[in-house]
Amino acid sequence: MKKIALLGSTGSIGQSTLSICESHPDRFLPIAFAAGSNLEAAFAQCVRWRPKIISIATDELAASLTVRLKAEGITGIEVVYGTAGTVRVATLPEVDFVVSAIVGVAGLEATYSAVLAGKTIGLANKECLVAAGDLILEAARQHNVDLLPIDSEHNAIHQCLRGGAPNEVKQIWLTASGGPFRNTPLADFEHITPAQALKHPTWVMGRRITIDSATMLNKGLEIIEACRLFNLPPAQVRVTVHPQSTIHSLVEYIDGSILAQISVTDMRLPILYAMAWPERIASDLTFDMAALSHLDFQQPDFARFPCLRLAYEAAAASQNHCIALNAADEIAVEAFLAGKLPFLGIPRTIEQVLALTVSGSPASIKDVLASDRNAREQARELISAI
Amino acid sequence: MKKIALLGSTGSIGQSTLSICESHPDRFLPIAFAAGSNLEAAFAQCVRWRPKIISIATDELAASLTVRLKAEGITGIEVVYGTAGTVRVATLPEVDFVVSAIVGVAGLEATYSAVLAGKTIGLANKECLVAAGDLILEAARQHNVDLLPIDSEHNAIHQCLRGGAPNEVKQIWLTASGGPFRNTPLADFEHITPAQALKHPTWVMGRRITIDSATMLNKGLEIIEACRLFNLPPAQVRVTVHPQSTIHSLVEYIDGSILAQISVTDMRLPILYAMAWPERIASDLTFDMAALSHLDFQQPDFARFPCLRLAYEAAAASQNHCIALNAADEIAVEAFLAGKLPFLGIPRTIEQVLALTVSGSPASIKDVLASDRNAREQARELISAI
């Protein structure tokens, strides 16, 4: 029985993780939750799962949750809050496996603490590798910690890497849906509106990630993650546009063989893979090979998607540049959605912030957060000066 | 340095193997050859490679080869002949790896002997698994021998199986080009001529294998091979038609993940994989992922390709039925090419011979050959009675 801590328990990944725990009660027991600000959802998870500990955003919410639990006659759940609370959840001694699914830089401190505590990590938080990859990978090496990626592309790479030794990998290929502007002419890019960019052809997602998918910055962050996680230089992390997203990614070996991973598009699959690893556990998430008719591929266009190029440049430059790329993008996307920046202003802002960034690698999570704040401030200034 | 014995050195697989040895002189040294009846080719291989031993079809050819070598001033190559000679080559003490690439039942005895001698085997001979799978697999288990498949489909499966444990495999998918009659209406099948059937859309191959590709009996033999090699019941070996043959085969795991292997269509790749295993060695057999545009798939049609159904039935019935399927097909294909049997007469003949076959598993290679001769005789009688 693996005992699970769930950072981001009320979000989408958190709910998928609990659905897996529900389906495999003999294998997985969630005992520690870090929720956000959704008191109702946190309360419902306490009622259903009776964790040992739950952390919630603020002390006020913690007080309310404690009152609710008492009123329900539920005892034995420790209620904590804030970053310190999340770290408590992530490092609880009984926990075997930590799902890191808090969105944004908020998840950094707790995930880093979990690595230092020697927990196996299922990693769904992009910032852990994009903004703090140097720190977290070094800590994982020192503490002999396995980092299992929980997003379909890197999870696919992890699976395909089982086909050979690390020094037998020639390069890896991340597949990209290409977003809604896959076939839009370059001339039309300047005039793309938020409403157009928010219509993703394949998935319903959050607003920032939908825009990141439209600019392909999202794929850029995945390139950086892959470089860190699989210890590859940017030149060995390639992108192929594959609109059906049936092949989730591929690994090309030095002998000429390429291994690809295919599955349904359902986050429960990579989560289950990570939680079960090194085993595989039966699921009903079946891909119907017999119904497969065709798969399409095209090359990414770096002229229409400058965010891809910027990500490669940031990956090659330094950890500070990766932090700046991510931070500047988040501010630029907000400005685009608010009508204050044209679509191509997003890569322009990122490029300007990258140009202001000094090479280097923060020595602590605190320093990562400081670099992140600094890049956001630069992005805001650049945008307000337009 | 792996020392290689090459059974079928002058054939297509033999030549590809030697081309690999040529490219990797630091890794592979061919020291023992079993050639067929091509004296010139055998002589040229002796001149180039100076093996310790070479076997040739007959005593007359051996005498001629000895004279030729002497005239050239080449000494130190032992020249042997016939089945006994091939067995000597396959079991030479210094040999580490045996490439089994003699076509037809002629390769059985030598390959079986190599397994008994504990050699690692690169297996390109279909009959070893189709006609003698029970014997050879049992011997391989007893002598702890690795059988590495050298054909693109089973080699792909071998690679994809590295992604999980044997008990985590749900089923495997062999890809099939579908042959020249992939989209031919059922009504036209009775009138297919040898000339039409010999035009394979993708590859130039031998006459029997080209017709086997047109009837999909070839894929049927691969189903049987896969059942034996990977210890799977027929129901867990599926077929998908994939005209481009870019994906060479796939493994579906119990958790819902499918791993696929992609590469150029070049026999050197599976040969290199088998010879290098468990390592991978760099090659220039590069698949250009950046140029990939689309992959198509369709379901095999058991009504138009009864040979597929017959192969599943033989695989489920017994070793004797698999022997009969292969033997009856060879005779029926000869008759079809000679204009003595219509195209659909091939599966009809096989079905009739299978109906006459008694379940069982031969206890020796001698018994396998006897069952094989018996099925051929039955097929000939059935065809001559038409």
Coordinates of C-alpha atoms in Angstrom, one line a residue, chain A residues 155-156 159-160 162-165 168 170 173 238 240 247 250 252-264 269 272-273 278-299, chain B residues 155-156 159-160 162-165 168 170 173 238 240 247 250 252-264 269 272-273 278-299:
Chain A
N155 CA 5.4 10.6 -19.0
A156 CA 5.6 9.2 -22.6
Q159 CA 8.1 5.1 -20.8
C160 CA 10.0 5.2 -24.1
R162 CA 12.9 2.1 -20.8
G163 CA 13.9 0.9 -24.2
G164 CA 17.6 1.7 -23.8
A165 CA 20.3 3.2 -21.6
E168 CA 21.9 5.3 -26.1
K170 CA 20.1 10.3 -29.7
W173 CA 10.6 14.3 -29.8
R238 CA 12.9 18.2 -30.7
T240 CA 6.9 17.6 -33.9
I247 CA 1.4 9.7 -29.9
L250 CA 8.9 9.7 -28.8
E252 CA 15.0 8.2 -30.9
Y253 CA 17.9 5.9 -30.1
I254 CA 21.4 6.0 -31.6
D255 CA 20.8 2.8 -33.6
G256 CA 17.9 4.4 -35.5
S257 CA 15.0 2.9 -33.6
I258 CA 12.3 5.3 -32.3
L259 CA 9.9 4.3 -29.5
A260 CA 6.6 6.1 -29.3
Q261 CA 3.9 6.0 -26.6
I262 CA 0.3 6.0 -27.6
S263 CA -2.7 6.2 -25.2
V264 CA -6.0 7.9 -24.6
L269 CA -3.0 7.5 -17.2
L272 CA -1.4 6.0 -12.6
Y273 CA 1.9 5.2 -14.3
P278 CA 8.1 0.7 -11.4
E279 CA 5.1 -1.6 -11.9
R280 CA 2.1 -1.1 -14.2
I281 CA -1.4 -1.6 -12.9
A282 CA -4.4 -2.6 -14.9
S283 CA -6.8 0.2 -15.8
D284 CA -9.8 0.7 -18.0
L285 CA -8.2 3.6 -19.8
T286 CA -8.1 1.6 -23.1
F287 CA -6.9 3.1 -26.4
D288 CA -8.9 1.5 -29.2
M289 CA -6.1 0.5 -31.7
A290 CA -8.7 -1.2 -33.8
A291 CA -10.5 2.2 -34.4
L292 CA -7.3 4.1 -35.3
S293 CA -7.4 5.4 -38.8
H294 CA -4.7 8.0 -39.3
L295 CA -2.1 10.1 -37.6
D296 CA -0.7 13.4 -39.0
F297 CA 2.5 15.2 -38.4
Q298 CA 4.0 18.5 -39.5
Q299 CA 7.0 20.5 -38.6
Chain B
N155 CA 12.1 -7.1 -33.3
A156 CA 9.8 -4.1 -32.8
Q159 CA 12.0 -3.4 -28.2
C160 CA 8.5 -2.3 -26.9
R162 CA 11.3 -3.4 -22.6
G163 CA 8.6 -0.9 -21.3
G164 CA 7.1 -3.4 -18.8
A165 CA 7.1 -6.8 -17.2
E168 CA 1.9 -6.3 -17.6
K170 CA -2.3 -6.9 -22.3
W173 CA -0.2 -5.6 -32.3
R238 CA -3.6 -8.7 -32.9
T240 CA -3.5 -3.8 -37.7
I247 CA 5.4 1.6 -37.2
L250 CA 3.2 -2.2 -30.9
E252 CA -0.3 -2.7 -25.4
Y253 CA 0.1 -2.7 -21.6
I254 CA -2.5 -3.4 -18.9
D255 CA -2.5 0.2 -17.8
G256 CA -3.6 1.4 -21.2
S257 CA -0.2 2.6 -22.6
I258 CA 0.9 1.4 -26.0
L259 CA 4.5 1.5 -27.0
A260 CA 5.3 1.5 -30.8
Q261 CA 8.6 1.1 -32.6
I262 CA 9.3 3.3 -35.7
S263 CA 12.3 3.1 -38.0
V264 CA 13.4 3.0 -41.6
L269 CA 18.3 -2.3 -38.2
L272 CA 22.1 -4.7 -35.6
Y273 CA 19.6 -4.5 -32.6
P278 CA 21.4 -5.8 -24.6
E279 CA 23.2 -2.7 -25.8
R280 CA 22.4 -0.4 -28.7
I281 CA 25.1 0.7 -31.1
A282 CA 25.1 3.8 -33.2
S283 CA 24.2 3.4 -36.9
D284 CA 23.4 5.7 -39.8
L285 CA 20.0 4.0 -40.3
T286 CA 18.2 7.3 -39.4
F287 CA 14.5 7.7 -39.7
D288 CA 13.7 11.3 -40.6
M289 CA 11.0 12.2 -38.0
A290 CA 11.0 15.8 -39.3
A291 CA 9.8 14.5 -42.7
L292 CA 7.0 12.3 -41.4
S293 CA 3.6 13.5 -42.6
H294 CA 1.0 10.8 -41.9
L295 CA 0.4 7.3 -40.9
D296 CA -2.7 5.3 -41.9
F297 CA -4.3 2.3 -40.2
Q298 CA -7.2 0.0 -41.1
Q299 CA -8.6 -3.3 -39.8

